[in-house]
Structures are given as C-alpha cells and as structure tokens.
mmCIF file of C-alpha atoms and ligand atoms in Angstrom:
data_model
loop_
_atom_site.group_PDB
_atom_site.id
_atom_site.type_symbol
_atom_site.label_atom_id
_atom_site.label_comp_id
_atom_site.label_asym_id
_atom_site.label_seq_id
_atom_site.Cartn_x
_atom_site.Cartn_y
_atom_site.Cartn_z
ATOM 1 C CA MET A 152 1.368 18.587 6.861
ATOM 2 C CA ILE A 153 4.811 17.079 6.182
ATOM 3 C CA ALA A 154 4.298 13.685 4.602
ATOM 4 C CA LEU A 155 6.984 10.981 3.909
ATOM 5 C CA VAL A 156 5.991 8.369 1.370
ATOM 6 C CA THR A 157 8.442 5.354 0.935
ATOM 7 C CA GLY A 158 9.010 3.682 -2.317
ATOM 8 C CA ALA A 159 7.410 6.607 -4.056
ATOM 9 C CA GLY A 160 9.502 6.548 -7.202
ATOM 10 C CA SER A 161 6.995 4.261 -9.017
ATOM 11 C CA GLY A 162 3.488 2.837 -9.016
ATOM 12 C CA ILE A 163 1.161 3.218 -6.000
ATOM 13 C CA GLY A 164 3.887 5.169 -3.907
ATOM 14 C CA ALA A 165 4.283 7.714 -6.827
ATOM 15 C CA ALA A 166 0.601 8.071 -6.990
ATOM 16 C CA ILE A 167 0.290 8.575 -3.186
ATOM 17 C CA ALA A 168 3.097 11.208 -3.308
ATOM 18 C CA LYS A 169 1.383 13.112 -5.978
ATOM 19 C CA ARG A 170 -2.030 12.990 -4.380
ATOM 20 C CA LEU A 171 -0.820 14.084 -1.028
ATOM 21 C CA ALA A 172 1.055 16.896 -2.688
ATOM 22 C CA THR A 173 -2.228 17.940 -4.575
ATOM 23 C CA ASP A 174 -4.052 17.766 -1.220
ATOM 24 C CA GLY A 175 -1.642 20.449 -0.062
ATOM 25 C CA HIS A 176 0.987 18.462 1.931
ATOM 26 C CA THR A 177 4.721 18.888 1.581
ATOM 27 C CA VAL A 178 5.866 15.532 0.450
ATOM 28 C CA ALA A 179 9.258 13.747 1.141
ATOM 29 C CA VAL A 180 9.724 11.340 -1.743
ATOM 30 C CA ASN A 181 11.723 8.196 -0.799
ATOM 31 C CA ASP A 182 12.857 5.489 -2.959
ATOM 32 C CA LEU A 183 15.653 3.077 -3.348
ATOM 33 C CA SER A 184 16.356 4.652 -6.746
ATOM 34 C CA PRO A 185 17.477 8.195 -6.771
ATOM 35 C CA ASP A 186 16.503 8.726 -10.298
ATOM 36 C CA ALA A 187 12.874 7.344 -9.626
ATOM 37 C CA ALA A 188 12.386 9.522 -6.525
ATOM 38 C CA LYS A 189 13.606 12.712 -8.486
ATOM 39 C CA ALA A 190 11.159 11.774 -11.287
ATOM 40 C CA THR A 191 8.212 11.911 -8.871
ATOM 41 C CA VAL A 192 9.488 15.164 -7.293
ATOM 42 C CA GLU A 193 9.630 16.694 -10.747
ATOM 43 C CA SER A 194 6.123 15.724 -11.607
ATOM 44 C CA ILE A 195 4.890 17.233 -8.276
ATOM 45 C CA ARG A 196 6.741 20.347 -8.832
ATOM 46 C CA ALA A 197 5.507 20.708 -12.412
ATOM 47 C CA VAL A 198 2.093 21.181 -11.126
ATOM 48 C CA GLY A 199 2.902 23.540 -8.248
ATOM 49 C CA GLY A 200 3.452 21.073 -5.431
ATOM 50 C CA THR A 201 6.163 21.018 -2.822
ATOM 51 C CA ALA A 202 8.397 17.863 -2.676
ATOM 52 C CA ALA A 203 12.030 16.794 -2.289
ATOM 53 C CA ALA A 204 13.702 13.430 -2.998
ATOM 54 C CA TYR A 205 15.369 11.154 -0.443
ATOM 55 C CA ALA A 206 17.153 8.056 -1.718
ATOM 56 C CA ALA A 207 17.401 5.390 1.027
ATOM 57 C CA ASP A 208 16.833 1.675 1.555
ATOM 58 C CA VAL A 209 14.057 1.372 4.039
ATOM 59 C CA SER A 210 15.579 -1.726 5.459
ATOM 60 C CA ASP A 211 18.813 0.065 6.439
ATOM 61 C CA GLU A 212 18.579 1.490 9.980
ATOM 62 C CA GLY A 213 21.281 4.179 9.503
ATOM 63 C CA ALA A 214 19.927 5.325 6.158
ATOM 64 C CA VAL A 215 16.401 5.558 7.521
ATOM 65 C CA ASN A 216 17.446 7.628 10.508
ATOM 66 C CA ALA A 217 19.635 9.730 8.410
ATOM 67 C CA MET A 218 16.701 10.434 5.898
ATOM 68 C CA VAL A 219 14.289 11.228 8.714
ATOM 69 C CA GLY A 220 16.821 13.572 10.239
ATOM 70 C CA GLN A 221 17.417 15.418 6.914
ATOM 71 C CA ILE A 222 13.617 15.793 6.323
ATOM 72 C CA THR A 223 13.115 17.019 9.825
ATOM 73 C CA GLU A 224 15.972 19.643 9.249
ATOM 74 C CA GLU A 225 14.622 20.737 5.823
ATOM 75 C CA PHE A 226 10.814 20.845 6.318
ATOM 76 C CA GLY A 227 10.146 19.611 9.867
ATOM 77 C CA ALA A 228 9.308 16.140 11.249
ATOM 78 C CA PRO A 229 6.951 14.123 9.107
ATOM 79 C CA ASP A 230 3.315 14.331 10.315
ATOM 80 C CA ILE A 231 2.333 11.699 7.804
ATOM 81 C CA LEU A 232 4.172 8.429 7.048
ATOM 82 C CA VAL A 233 3.118 6.105 4.293
ATOM 83 C CA ASN A 234 4.989 2.820 4.374
ATOM 84 C CA ASN A 235 4.662 1.830 0.786
ATOM 85 C CA ALA A 236 8.241 0.508 -0.177
ATOM 86 C CA GLY A 237 8.132 -3.094 -1.375
ATOM 87 C CA PHE A 238 8.670 -5.553 -4.212
ATOM 88 C CA GLY A 239 6.913 -8.716 -5.465
ATOM 89 C CA HIS A 240 8.446 -12.164 -5.764
ATOM 90 C CA GLN A 241 6.688 -15.385 -6.667
ATOM 91 C CA ALA A 242 8.002 -18.835 -5.871
ATOM 92 C CA LEU A 243 6.565 -22.084 -4.637
ATOM 93 C CA PHE A 244 7.201 -22.527 -0.997
ATOM 94 C CA THR A 245 9.855 -25.405 -1.619
ATOM 95 C CA GLU A 246 11.686 -22.951 -3.936
ATOM 96 C CA ILE A 247 11.843 -19.953 -1.797
ATOM 97 C CA GLU A 248 15.428 -19.462 -0.828
ATOM 98 C CA PRO A 249 16.294 -18.289 2.594
ATOM 99 C CA ASP A 250 17.936 -15.080 1.199
ATOM 100 C CA MET A 251 14.795 -14.073 -0.577
ATOM 101 C CA PHE A 252 12.636 -14.952 2.521
ATOM 102 C CA ASP A 253 14.828 -12.648 4.577
ATOM 103 C CA LYS A 254 14.765 -9.804 1.931
ATOM 104 C CA ILE A 255 11.070 -9.909 1.596
ATOM 105 C CA PHE A 256 10.801 -9.423 5.431
ATOM 106 C CA ALA A 257 13.613 -7.000 5.493
ATOM 107 C CA VAL A 258 11.882 -4.563 3.087
ATOM 108 C CA HIS A 259 8.164 -5.089 4.051
ATOM 109 C CA VAL A 260 8.450 -5.675 7.776
ATOM 110 C CA ARG A 261 11.656 -4.338 8.966
ATOM 111 C CA GLY A 262 11.376 -1.384 6.601
ATOM 112 C CA ASN A 263 8.044 -0.587 8.126
ATOM 113 C CA TYR A 264 9.377 -0.972 11.651
ATOM 114 C CA LEU A 265 12.463 1.207 11.029
ATOM 115 C CA CYS A 266 10.599 4.036 9.318
ATOM 116 C CA THR A 267 7.805 4.182 11.887
ATOM 117 C CA ARG A 268 10.329 4.008 14.689
ATOM 118 C CA ALA A 269 12.282 6.941 13.160
ATOM 119 C CA CYS A 270 9.155 9.100 12.659
ATOM 120 C CA ILE A 271 6.823 8.282 15.579
ATOM 121 C CA PRO A 272 8.509 9.969 18.539
ATOM 122 C CA ALA A 273 7.929 13.437 16.889
ATOM 123 C CA MET A 274 4.271 12.528 16.266
ATOM 124 C CA LEU A 275 3.720 11.457 19.724
ATOM 125 C CA GLU A 276 5.447 14.694 21.058
ATOM 126 C CA LYS A 277 3.154 16.695 18.918
ATOM 127 C CA GLY A 278 0.138 14.614 19.925
ATOM 128 C CA VAL A 279 -0.950 14.317 16.253
ATOM 129 C CA GLY A 280 0.274 12.000 13.479
ATOM 130 C CA HIS A 281 -0.836 9.646 10.728
ATOM 131 C CA ILE A 282 0.725 6.396 9.631
ATOM 132 C CA VAL A 283 -0.599 4.258 6.728
ATOM 133 C CA ASN A 284 0.763 1.004 5.948
ATOM 134 C CA ILE A 285 0.434 -0.468 2.421
ATOM 135 C CA ALA A 286 -0.162 -4.072 3.029
ATOM 136 C CA SER A 287 -1.907 -6.378 0.313
ATOM 137 C CA GLN A 288 -5.068 -8.427 0.132
ATOM 138 C CA LEU A 289 -2.604 -11.340 -0.074
ATOM 139 C CA GLY A 290 -1.883 -10.801 3.627
ATOM 140 C CA GLN A 291 -5.618 -11.358 4.307
ATOM 141 C CA ILE A 292 -6.243 -14.415 2.138
ATOM 142 C CA GLY A 293 -2.851 -15.795 1.111
ATOM 143 C CA GLY A 294 -1.689 -16.745 -2.388
ATOM 144 C CA VAL A 295 -0.024 -19.606 -4.170
ATOM 145 C CA GLU A 296 3.758 -19.104 -4.572
ATOM 146 C CA LEU A 297 3.513 -16.215 -2.252
ATOM 147 C CA THR A 298 4.030 -17.605 1.283
ATOM 148 C CA HIS A 299 6.878 -15.132 1.952
ATOM 149 C CA TYR A 300 5.127 -12.088 0.551
ATOM 150 C CA ALA A 301 1.758 -12.894 1.986
ATOM 151 C CA GLY A 302 3.334 -13.620 5.351
ATOM 152 C CA ALA A 303 5.160 -10.302 5.340
ATOM 153 C CA LYS A 304 2.008 -8.416 4.439
ATOM 154 C CA ALA A 305 -0.059 -10.233 7.138
ATOM 155 C CA ALA A 306 2.752 -9.174 9.595
ATOM 156 C CA VAL A 307 2.218 -5.493 8.483
ATOM 157 C CA ILE A 308 -1.562 -5.782 9.227
ATOM 158 C CA GLY A 309 -0.717 -7.164 12.664
ATOM 159 C CA MET A 310 1.635 -4.469 13.404
ATOM 160 C CA THR A 311 -0.949 -1.811 12.316
ATOM 161 C CA LYS A 312 -3.483 -3.191 14.754
ATOM 162 C CA SER A 313 -1.183 -3.486 17.616
ATOM 163 C CA LEU A 314 0.453 0.040 17.203
ATOM 164 C CA ALA A 315 -3.038 1.575 16.770
ATOM 165 C CA ARG A 316 -4.015 0.054 20.135
ATOM 166 C CA GLU A 317 -0.794 1.563 21.628
ATOM 167 C CA VAL A 318 -0.836 5.125 20.185
ATOM 168 C CA SER A 319 -4.471 6.017 19.130
ATOM 169 C CA ALA A 320 -5.118 7.715 22.475
ATOM 170 C CA LYS A 321 -2.054 9.691 22.075
ATOM 171 C CA GLY A 322 -3.339 11.309 18.761
ATOM 172 C CA VAL A 323 -1.509 9.019 16.286
ATOM 173 C CA ARG A 324 -3.923 7.066 13.860
ATOM 174 C CA VAL A 325 -2.412 4.082 12.334
ATOM 175 C CA ASN A 326 -4.187 2.212 9.465
ATOM 176 C CA ALA A 327 -3.423 -0.099 6.622
ATOM 177 C CA VAL A 328 -4.486 -0.312 3.023
ATOM 178 C CA ALA A 329 -4.612 -3.764 1.543
ATOM 179 C CA PRO A 330 -4.979 -3.437 -2.289
ATOM 180 C CA GLY A 331 -5.906 -6.189 -4.743
ATOM 181 C CA PRO A 332 -4.054 -6.061 -8.137
ATOM 182 C CA VAL A 333 -3.214 -2.759 -9.279
ATOM 183 C CA ASN A 334 -1.671 -1.791 -12.613
ATOM 184 C CA THR A 335 2.012 -1.108 -11.694
ATOM 185 C CA PRO A 336 5.276 -2.445 -12.863
ATOM 186 C CA LEU A 337 5.036 -5.061 -10.022
ATOM 187 C CA VAL A 338 1.823 -6.513 -11.508
ATOM 188 C CA GLU A 339 2.792 -5.861 -15.148
ATOM 189 C CA ALA A 340 5.652 -8.250 -14.707
ATOM 190 C CA LEU A 341 3.376 -11.160 -13.858
ATOM 191 C CA SER A 342 2.410 -13.705 -16.640
ATOM 192 C CA GLU A 343 -0.457 -12.669 -19.098
ATOM 193 C CA ASP A 344 -2.241 -15.934 -18.217
ATOM 194 C CA TRP A 345 -2.353 -15.132 -14.461
ATOM 195 C CA LYS A 346 -3.508 -11.590 -15.164
ATOM 196 C CA ALA A 347 -6.301 -12.645 -17.478
ATOM 197 C CA ALA A 348 -7.546 -15.215 -15.039
ATOM 198 C CA LYS A 349 -7.456 -12.977 -12.064
ATOM 199 C CA ARG A 350 -9.264 -10.131 -13.975
ATOM 200 C CA ALA A 351 -12.111 -12.542 -14.877
ATOM 201 C CA GLU A 352 -12.665 -13.472 -11.361
ATOM 202 C CA LEU A 353 -12.889 -9.946 -9.949
ATOM 203 C CA PRO A 354 -16.453 -8.730 -9.145
ATOM 204 C CA LEU A 355 -15.504 -5.348 -10.617
ATOM 205 C CA GLY A 356 -13.846 -6.914 -13.528
ATOM 206 C CA ARG A 357 -10.681 -4.924 -13.578
ATOM 207 C CA PHE A 358 -7.411 -4.115 -11.798
ATOM 208 C CA GLY A 359 -7.068 -0.929 -9.931
ATOM 209 C CA GLN A 360 -5.168 2.189 -10.938
ATOM 210 C CA PRO A 361 -2.465 3.585 -8.434
ATOM 211 C CA ALA A 362 -4.476 6.848 -8.170
ATOM 212 C CA GLU A 363 -7.465 4.764 -6.859
ATOM 213 C CA VAL A 364 -5.405 3.434 -4.028
ATOM 214 C CA ALA A 365 -3.842 6.992 -3.413
ATOM 215 C CA GLY A 366 -7.388 8.256 -2.847
ATOM 216 C CA VAL A 367 -7.940 5.852 -0.044
ATOM 217 C CA VAL A 368 -4.548 7.048 1.614
ATOM 218 C CA SER A 369 -5.688 10.672 1.183
ATOM 219 C CA PHE A 370 -9.029 9.810 3.019
ATOM 220 C CA LEU A 371 -7.157 7.964 5.876
ATOM 221 C CA VAL A 372 -4.846 10.987 6.631
ATOM 222 C CA SER A 373 -7.887 13.331 6.468
ATOM 223 C CA ASP A 374 -10.219 14.465 9.291
ATOM 224 C CA ASP A 375 -13.010 12.527 7.409
ATOM 225 C CA ALA A 376 -11.402 9.409 8.664
ATOM 226 C CA ALA A 377 -11.122 10.544 12.337
ATOM 227 C CA LEU A 378 -12.770 7.366 13.664
ATOM 228 C CA PHE A 379 -10.544 5.073 11.635
ATOM 229 C CA ALA A 380 -7.699 3.377 13.776
ATOM 230 C CA GLY A 381 -6.135 -0.037 13.235
ATOM 231 C CA GLN A 382 -8.392 -0.621 10.181
ATOM 232 C CA THR A 383 -7.284 -2.299 6.963
ATOM 233 C CA LEU A 384 -9.248 -0.836 3.944
ATOM 234 C CA GLY A 385 -9.515 -2.986 0.900
ATOM 235 C CA PRO A 386 -9.391 -1.281 -2.557
ATOM 236 C CA ASN A 387 -9.382 -4.845 -4.228
ATOM 237 C CA SER A 388 -11.972 -4.689 -7.023
ATOM 238 C CA GLY A 389 -14.300 -6.786 -4.669
ATOM 239 C CA ASP A 390 -11.962 -9.750 -4.573
ATOM 240 C CA VAL A 391 -11.940 -9.816 -0.650
ATOM 241 C CA MET A 392 -15.163 -9.155 1.163
ATOM 242 C CA LEU A 393 -14.716 -8.877 4.830
HETATM 243 P P1 NAD B 660 6.467 -0.723 -7.806
HETATM 244 O O1 NAD B 660 7.478 -1.666 -8.119
HETATM 245 O O2 NAD B 660 5.750 0.054 -8.888
HETATM 246 O O3 NAD B 660 7.073 0.389 -6.825
HETATM 247 C C1 NAD B 660 7.724 0.063 -5.594
HETATM 248 C C2 NAD B 660 8.882 1.023 -5.334
HETATM 249 O O4 NAD B 660 9.445 0.754 -4.111
HETATM 250 C C3 NAD B 660 9.936 1.138 -6.475
HETATM 251 O O5 NAD B 660 10.097 2.342 -6.918
HETATM 252 C C4 NAD B 660 11.111 0.576 -5.686
HETATM 253 O O6 NAD B 660 12.284 1.039 -6.139
HETATM 254 C C5 NAD B 660 10.817 0.921 -4.217
HETATM 255 N N1 NAD B 660 11.566 0.207 -3.390
HETATM 256 C C6 NAD B 660 11.708 -1.263 -3.237
HETATM 257 N N2 NAD B 660 12.431 -1.617 -2.292
HETATM 258 C C7 NAD B 660 12.834 -0.434 -1.554
HETATM 259 C C8 NAD B 660 13.547 -0.253 -0.451
HETATM 260 N N3 NAD B 660 14.257 -1.192 0.318
HETATM 261 N N4 NAD B 660 13.627 1.029 -0.046
HETATM 262 C C9 NAD B 660 13.084 2.031 -0.657
HETATM 263 N N5 NAD B 660 12.318 1.846 -1.759
HETATM 264 C C10 NAD B 660 12.260 0.576 -2.137
HETATM 265 O O7 NAD B 660 5.299 -1.513 -6.819
HETATM 266 P P2 NAD B 660 3.917 -1.074 -6.501
HETATM 267 O O8 NAD B 660 3.007 -2.167 -7.224
HETATM 268 O O9 NAD B 660 3.538 0.222 -6.586
HETATM 269 O O10 NAD B 660 3.953 -1.466 -4.870
HETATM 270 C C11 NAD B 660 3.831 -0.550 -3.934
HETATM 271 C C12 NAD B 660 3.485 -1.198 -2.700
HETATM 272 O O11 NAD B 660 2.078 -1.759 -2.708
HETATM 273 C C13 NAD B 660 4.274 -2.385 -2.236
HETATM 274 O O12 NAD B 660 4.468 -2.457 -0.884
HETATM 275 C C14 NAD B 660 3.507 -3.567 -2.756
HETATM 276 O O13 NAD B 660 3.872 -4.838 -1.954
HETATM 277 C C15 NAD B 660 2.173 -3.131 -2.501
HETATM 278 N N6 NAD B 660 1.009 -3.767 -3.290
HETATM 279 C C16 NAD B 660 1.011 -3.696 -4.644
HETATM 280 C C17 NAD B 660 -0.008 -4.361 -5.292
HETATM 281 C C18 NAD B 660 -0.169 -4.306 -6.878
HETATM 282 O O14 NAD B 660 -1.055 -5.020 -7.341
HETATM 283 N N7 NAD B 660 0.683 -3.526 -7.552
HETATM 284 C C19 NAD B 660 -1.125 -4.964 -4.659
HETATM 285 C C20 NAD B 660 -0.982 -4.946 -3.184
HETATM 286 C C21 NAD B 660 -0.037 -4.370 -2.484
#
C-alpha cells in the first residue's frame, strides 16, 4: 500500500515510516524540515525500502493539497495516512500566549484535519483505507503546564471516534495511538528532574522507544486489526489503564 506519514523526519514518525517500509509499504515521508525528511528516506532506501520525501507544513492547506497531489501522481493515492506531525510546549495556563495556543491547535488539530481531508476521498472511492492519528496519553488524562497540548490531543481523539463512526462502514478504519513518554527529541528537551520523576512512577519503569510505537501503528493498519475502529491504543508503559 501507499503510506503517508507526517512529521516523519524525527522520533516516532521516522520510526513509523521505517516500520511501514519494512512491512512492504511504499512510504511518503513528510516533514516541515526537508533535510529531516530526506534523512528518513535515505535510511529506508539503505535497507531496500521504497520512499520519497515531501516537505510541507501540515497546517498549510495549499501545501498539504499540493503534497497529496504530488504523491498521488508519483505513486498513487495514499491508502494509509499516519497523522503524526507535532511539537511539544510546556507553560502554565496563565503563561500560554494566544499565538502559541493557536499554533498548537494549528499543527495538531488543523493539520490532522487538512491531511485527512486531502487523503480520504480516494480511500472512500476505493472502499479501503487506514488512518492512524498519533494523539498522546495527555489527551486522556491531562497534564500540568500542558492545557493547550493536552486539549489538542483530546481533540484528535474525539475526531478519531467521530470519523470512525462516519466512515468505517465504507471501508476506512480510523484509530488513534496515545503514547506515554517516548525517547525522542521532544521528550529529551524536558528537564532531567521531570524525566526521573516520571520514569519512577511508570509501572513498566521506563519510557518507550519510537519503534515500540511504530509496532502499534503497523498492527493497526494490518488485517489483524480488522475489528479496530475509533479506538485509542495506549503504548504508555502502564501509565494510563483504561
Ligand atoms: P519529534 O520532535 O521527534 O518529531 C516531530 C516531527 O514533526 C519533527 O521532525 C518536526 O519537524 C515535524 N513537524 C513539526 N511540525 C510540523 C508541521 N507543521 N508540519 C510537518 N511536520 C512537522 O517528536 P516526537 O516525539 O516523535 O512526536 C511525534 C508525535 O508524537 C507528535 O504528534 C507528538 O505530539 C506525539 N507524542 C510524542 C510523545 C513523546 O513522548 N515523544 C508522547 C505522546 C505523543
């Protein structure tokens, strides 16, 4: 299948792109950073996979539509869309500036909407498709200094459930993955104190690795997950037990 993974130049997205390529899919690697996207593509090609880089800001409607048009021309319409692009930001509620609030929602929520909007018509036409939205456990339980981020991730979970209700009967499966802390540049940037305290309270006693989240995505787009629609799977080291 043709897979588009957004924000795949780093961390979890890069691991998802590599895993889907290893699974035999052709991968369109999106990132805001052209160099980061190219680096992921090179690592996929180095092990015999098929991939191409597409630099675009997922919150920019024109750029998203142009990217999906180009992928469709070069490989065919994406059968798999993984909405992963995102960034972290921590601030007390009283210190969140309106511009940052808007930016968090633009990338995580509007970006998800725009990429899904660009890809889903072809999936519906074919009667088959997979959408996996990378949310966060913070969208389920909230977090101090994370009102904007957790709010955006909760929106992603709500969108996942609603869209699944709308399109599952038409062959498109929509699910979310809500990771706990995963060792990526996003988490490495947090304070050592926070990381030590968080690690100590996790039932599994450690943060996740990007490849462990990628394995969940690989499962969700496989036939083994045929009964999963509108679900939020939680690779979170046992932090959230629903
Ligand atoms: P990361 O910083 O390693 O990678 C994110 C990538 O997204 C970067 O390469 C960045 O350039 C790209 N990106 C950012 N804004 C973009 C935009 N507007 N358009 C296109 N690309 C853009 O971060 P990560 O930890 O791998 O996070 C990936 C996703 O997982 C994010 O949605 C994040 O919120 C979510 N997440 C991460 C963790 C964690 O602990 N690392 C936990 C839960 C959820």
